[in-house]
Coordinates of C-alpha atoms in Angstrom, one line a residue:
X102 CA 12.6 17.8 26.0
X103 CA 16.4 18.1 24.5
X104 CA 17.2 15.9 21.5
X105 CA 19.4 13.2 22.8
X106 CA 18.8 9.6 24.3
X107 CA 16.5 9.2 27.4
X108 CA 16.2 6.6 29.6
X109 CA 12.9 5.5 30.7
X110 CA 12.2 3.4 34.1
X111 CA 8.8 2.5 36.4
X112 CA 6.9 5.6 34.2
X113 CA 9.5 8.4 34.6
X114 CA 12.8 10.0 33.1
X115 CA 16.1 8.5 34.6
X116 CA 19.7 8.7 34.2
X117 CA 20.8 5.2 33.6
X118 CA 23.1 3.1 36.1
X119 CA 26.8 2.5 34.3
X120 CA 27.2 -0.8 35.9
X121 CA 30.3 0.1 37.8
X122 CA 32.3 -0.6 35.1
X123 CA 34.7 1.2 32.8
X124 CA 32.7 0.1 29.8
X125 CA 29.8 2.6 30.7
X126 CA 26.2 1.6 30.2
X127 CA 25.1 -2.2 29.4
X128 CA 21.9 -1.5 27.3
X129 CA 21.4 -4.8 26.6
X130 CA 21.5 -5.7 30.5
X131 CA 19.5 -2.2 30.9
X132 CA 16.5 -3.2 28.5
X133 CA 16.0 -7.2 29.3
X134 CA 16.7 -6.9 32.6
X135 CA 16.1 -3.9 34.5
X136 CA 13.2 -3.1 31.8
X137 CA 14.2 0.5 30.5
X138 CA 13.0 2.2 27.5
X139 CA 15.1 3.6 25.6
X140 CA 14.3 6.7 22.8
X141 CA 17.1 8.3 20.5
X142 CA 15.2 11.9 19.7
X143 CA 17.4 13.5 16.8
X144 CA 16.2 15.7 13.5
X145 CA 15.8 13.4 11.4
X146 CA 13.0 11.1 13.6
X147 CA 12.4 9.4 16.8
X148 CA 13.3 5.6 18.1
X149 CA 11.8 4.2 20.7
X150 CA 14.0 0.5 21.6
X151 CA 12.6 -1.9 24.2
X152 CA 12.6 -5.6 25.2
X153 CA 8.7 -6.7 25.0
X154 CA 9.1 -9.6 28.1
X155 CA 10.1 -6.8 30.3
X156 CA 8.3 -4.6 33.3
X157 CA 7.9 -1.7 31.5
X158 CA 3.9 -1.3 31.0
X159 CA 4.0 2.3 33.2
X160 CA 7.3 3.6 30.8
X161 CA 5.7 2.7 27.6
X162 CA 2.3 4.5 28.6
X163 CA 4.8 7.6 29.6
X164 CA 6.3 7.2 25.8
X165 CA 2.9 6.8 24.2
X166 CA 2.3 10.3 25.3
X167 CA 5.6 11.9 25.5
X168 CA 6.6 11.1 21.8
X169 CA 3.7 13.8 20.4
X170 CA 5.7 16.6 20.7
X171 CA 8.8 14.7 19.4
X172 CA 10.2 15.0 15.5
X173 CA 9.3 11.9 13.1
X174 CA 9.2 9.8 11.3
X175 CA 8.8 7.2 13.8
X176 CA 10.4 4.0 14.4
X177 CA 9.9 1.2 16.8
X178 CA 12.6 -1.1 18.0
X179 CA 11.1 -4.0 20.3
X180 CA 12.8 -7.6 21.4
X181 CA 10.5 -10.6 21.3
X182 CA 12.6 -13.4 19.8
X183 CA 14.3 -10.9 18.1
X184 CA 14.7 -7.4 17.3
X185 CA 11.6 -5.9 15.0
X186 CA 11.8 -2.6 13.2
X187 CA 8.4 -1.0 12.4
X188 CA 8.4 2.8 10.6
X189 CA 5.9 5.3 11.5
X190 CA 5.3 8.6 9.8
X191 CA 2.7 10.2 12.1
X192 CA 2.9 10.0 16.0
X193 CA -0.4 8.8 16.5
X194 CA 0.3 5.8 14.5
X195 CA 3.4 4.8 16.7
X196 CA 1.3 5.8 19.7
X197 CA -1.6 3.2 18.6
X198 CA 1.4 0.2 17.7
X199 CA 2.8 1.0 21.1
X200 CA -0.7 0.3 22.8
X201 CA -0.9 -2.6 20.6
X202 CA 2.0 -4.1 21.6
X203 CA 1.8 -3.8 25.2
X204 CA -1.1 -6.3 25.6
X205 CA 1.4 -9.0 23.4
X206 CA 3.9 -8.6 25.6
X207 CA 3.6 -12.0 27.3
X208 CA 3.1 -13.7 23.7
X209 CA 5.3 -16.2 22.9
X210 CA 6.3 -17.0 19.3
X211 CA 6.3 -20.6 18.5
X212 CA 8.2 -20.4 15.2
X213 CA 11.0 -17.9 13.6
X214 CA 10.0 -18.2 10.8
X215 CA 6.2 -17.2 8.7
X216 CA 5.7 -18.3 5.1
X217 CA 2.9 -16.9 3.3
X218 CA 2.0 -16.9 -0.5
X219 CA 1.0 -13.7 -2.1
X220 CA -0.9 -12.2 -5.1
X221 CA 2.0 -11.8 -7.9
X222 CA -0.4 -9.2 -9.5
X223 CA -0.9 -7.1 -6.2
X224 CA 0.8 -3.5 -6.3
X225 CA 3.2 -4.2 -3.6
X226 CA 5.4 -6.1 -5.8
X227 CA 8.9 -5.0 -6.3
X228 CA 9.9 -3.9 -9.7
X229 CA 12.8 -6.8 -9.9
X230 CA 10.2 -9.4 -8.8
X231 CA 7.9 -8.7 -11.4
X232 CA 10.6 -8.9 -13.9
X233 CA 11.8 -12.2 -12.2
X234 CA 8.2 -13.8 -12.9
X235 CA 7.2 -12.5 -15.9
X236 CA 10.7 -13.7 -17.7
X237 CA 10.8 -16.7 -15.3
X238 CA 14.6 -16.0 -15.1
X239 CA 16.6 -13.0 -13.3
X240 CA 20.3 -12.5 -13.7
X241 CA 23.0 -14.2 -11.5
X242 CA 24.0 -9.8 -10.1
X243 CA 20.6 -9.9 -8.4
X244 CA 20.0 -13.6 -7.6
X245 CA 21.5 -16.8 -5.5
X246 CA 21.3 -20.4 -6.8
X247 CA 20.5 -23.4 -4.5
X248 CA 21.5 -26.6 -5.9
X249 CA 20.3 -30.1 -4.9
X250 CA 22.7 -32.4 -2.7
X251 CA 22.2 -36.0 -3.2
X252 CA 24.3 -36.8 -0.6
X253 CA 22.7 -34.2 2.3
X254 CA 19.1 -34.5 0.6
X255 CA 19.2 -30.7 1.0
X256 CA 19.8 -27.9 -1.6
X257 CA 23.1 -25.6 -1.1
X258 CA 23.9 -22.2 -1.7
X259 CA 26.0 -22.5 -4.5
X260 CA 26.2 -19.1 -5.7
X261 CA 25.4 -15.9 -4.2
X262 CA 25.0 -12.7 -6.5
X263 CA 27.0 -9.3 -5.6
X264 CA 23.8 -7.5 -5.6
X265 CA 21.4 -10.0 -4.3
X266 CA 19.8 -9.4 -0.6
X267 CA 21.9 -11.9 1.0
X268 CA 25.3 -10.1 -0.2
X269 CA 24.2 -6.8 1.3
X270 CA 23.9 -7.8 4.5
X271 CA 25.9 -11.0 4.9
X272 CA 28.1 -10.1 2.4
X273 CA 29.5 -13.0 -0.6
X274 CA 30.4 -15.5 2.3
X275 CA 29.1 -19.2 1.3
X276 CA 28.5 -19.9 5.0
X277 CA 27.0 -17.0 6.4
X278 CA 23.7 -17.7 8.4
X279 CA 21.1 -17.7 5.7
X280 CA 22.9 -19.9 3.7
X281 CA 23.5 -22.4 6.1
X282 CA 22.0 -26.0 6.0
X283 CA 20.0 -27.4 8.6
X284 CA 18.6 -25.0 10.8
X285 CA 14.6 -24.2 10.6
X286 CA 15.5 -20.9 8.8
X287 CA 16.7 -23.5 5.7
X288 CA 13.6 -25.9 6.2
X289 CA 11.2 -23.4 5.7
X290 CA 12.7 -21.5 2.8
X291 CA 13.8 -24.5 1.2
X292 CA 10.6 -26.4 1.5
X293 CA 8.9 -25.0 -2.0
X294 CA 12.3 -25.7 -4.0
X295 CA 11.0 -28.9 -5.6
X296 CA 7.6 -28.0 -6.2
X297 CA 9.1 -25.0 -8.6
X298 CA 11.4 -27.9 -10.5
X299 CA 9.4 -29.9 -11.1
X300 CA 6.4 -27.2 -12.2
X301 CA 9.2 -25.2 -14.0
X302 CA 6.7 -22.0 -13.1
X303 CA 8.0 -19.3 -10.5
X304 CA 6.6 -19.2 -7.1
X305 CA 6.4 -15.9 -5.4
X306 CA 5.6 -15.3 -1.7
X307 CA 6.2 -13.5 1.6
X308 CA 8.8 -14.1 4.3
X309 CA 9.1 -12.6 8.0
X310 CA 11.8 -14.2 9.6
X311 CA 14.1 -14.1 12.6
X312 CA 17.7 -14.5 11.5
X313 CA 20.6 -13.8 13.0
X314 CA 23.2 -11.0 12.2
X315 CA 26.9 -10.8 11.3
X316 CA 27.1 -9.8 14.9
X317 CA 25.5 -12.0 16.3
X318 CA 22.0 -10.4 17.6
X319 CA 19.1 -11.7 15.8
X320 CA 16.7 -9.6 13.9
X321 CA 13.3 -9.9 12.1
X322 CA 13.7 -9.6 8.7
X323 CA 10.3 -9.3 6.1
X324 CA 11.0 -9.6 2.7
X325 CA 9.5 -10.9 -0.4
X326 CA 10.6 -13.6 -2.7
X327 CA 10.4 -15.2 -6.3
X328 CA 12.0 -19.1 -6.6
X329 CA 12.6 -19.9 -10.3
X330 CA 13.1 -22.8 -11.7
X331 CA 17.0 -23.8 -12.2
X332 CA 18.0 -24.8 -16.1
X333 CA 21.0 -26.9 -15.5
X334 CA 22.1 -30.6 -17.1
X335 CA 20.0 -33.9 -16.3
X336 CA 21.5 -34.8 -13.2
X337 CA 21.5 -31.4 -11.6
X338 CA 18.3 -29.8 -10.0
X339 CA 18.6 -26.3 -8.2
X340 CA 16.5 -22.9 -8.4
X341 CA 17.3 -19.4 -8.0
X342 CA 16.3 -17.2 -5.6
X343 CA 15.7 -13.5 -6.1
X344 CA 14.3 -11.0 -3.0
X345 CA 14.0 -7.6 -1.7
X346 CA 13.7 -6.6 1.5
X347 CA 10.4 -5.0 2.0
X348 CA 6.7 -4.9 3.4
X349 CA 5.0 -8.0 3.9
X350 CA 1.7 -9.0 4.4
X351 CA 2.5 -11.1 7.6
X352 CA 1.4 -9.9 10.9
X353 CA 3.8 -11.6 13.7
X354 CA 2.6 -9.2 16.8

């Protein structure tokens, strides 16, 4: 089959309907709703896009086959409460998630977001973590600070780093969405901050969590995390928060 994007629908190749309109195809209206499967085949990998909630068993089986004797690496795009991103080198191993996934596809996710400590020894860690917990300090370039709100009860994003996590994808706005008050997003990340004042030790863990995008769409997003300990006068508290975006050991689907 040609390199290009195919459109997969009720187990077979089909051209897509445009909808009538000017605009040309829908794809969010064509994945969700009509339940196509969608897979960009270029030379530098394959990506195979669907919505898991979706009739689309008999098109998936087709791709679990088809993609064999397409080019990897291999990556998986799939909607459940949010777009997921899984990367694949060999085509069995995206064959075998595929399968997996199929039977989840009626699993409902009661939370967006999964906190889980982690061995701060393990090999996994990034090299800026491993500096952030064995100084118990990391540089304001790579890191945000959350301060304490007496008034809210909550800690703020009080300063976000040009090279920290949050600036490359959110940019240095104060009020993008992970730095936001109030939403479960800021509960759970927020929930360890005074444990690591009043310990003055770092805590390091993993985070998998739907969040959404400068556009709009929401996306899974697994990254790990070290909170330190804020030095600041008597009648401030904060910590600083230094991640990457990486692996996790946290299995959502």
């Amino acid at each position: 089959m040609a390199a290009g994007v195919h459109w997969i629908k009720d187990g077979k190749l089909k051209d897509p309907p445009t909808n009538g309109g000017p605009g040309g195809l829908d794809e969010r209206m064509l994945l969700h709703r009509e339940g196509y499967v969608k897979v960009l085949e270029s030379e530098s990998g394959t990506i195979v896009r669907w919505a898991m909630f979706t009739s689309n068993w008999a098109s998936l089986y087709f791709v679990m086959e088809w993609i064999h004797g397409t080019l990897g690496p291999y990556q998986l795009q799939y909607y459940s409460a949010g777009w997921f991103t899984e990367r694949f080198e060999q085509a069995w191993e995206a064959s075998d998630r595929i399968h997996q996934l199929i039977y989840k596809s009626d699993v409902h996710l009661s939370q967006t977001v999964y906190i889980q400590e982690a061995n701060e020894n393990g090999d996994d860690v990034p090299l800026l973590l491993k500096q952030a917990l064995r100084e118990n300090a990391m540089d304001e370039d790579h890191s945000i600070d959350c301060l304490y709100d007496a008034t809210s009860q909550k800690f703020q994003v009080s300063r976000v780093g040009p090279k920290s996590t949050i600036a490359q994808v959110y940019g240095l706005s104060p009020v993008s969405y992970p730095c936001l008050t109030g939403h479960s997003f800021d509960h759970a990340v927020s929930r360890i901050y005074p444990d690591v004042i009043r310990t003055g030790t770092p805590h390091y863990d993993h985070i998998y969590a739907a969040m959404s995008s400068p556009t709009g769409d929401v996306y899974w997003i697994p990254y790990q995390r070290v909170v330190l300990p804020l030095k600041m006068g008597r009648n401030k508290r904060g910590v600083r928060v230094v991640t990457e975006l990486t692996k996790v050991d946290i299995s959502v689907l």
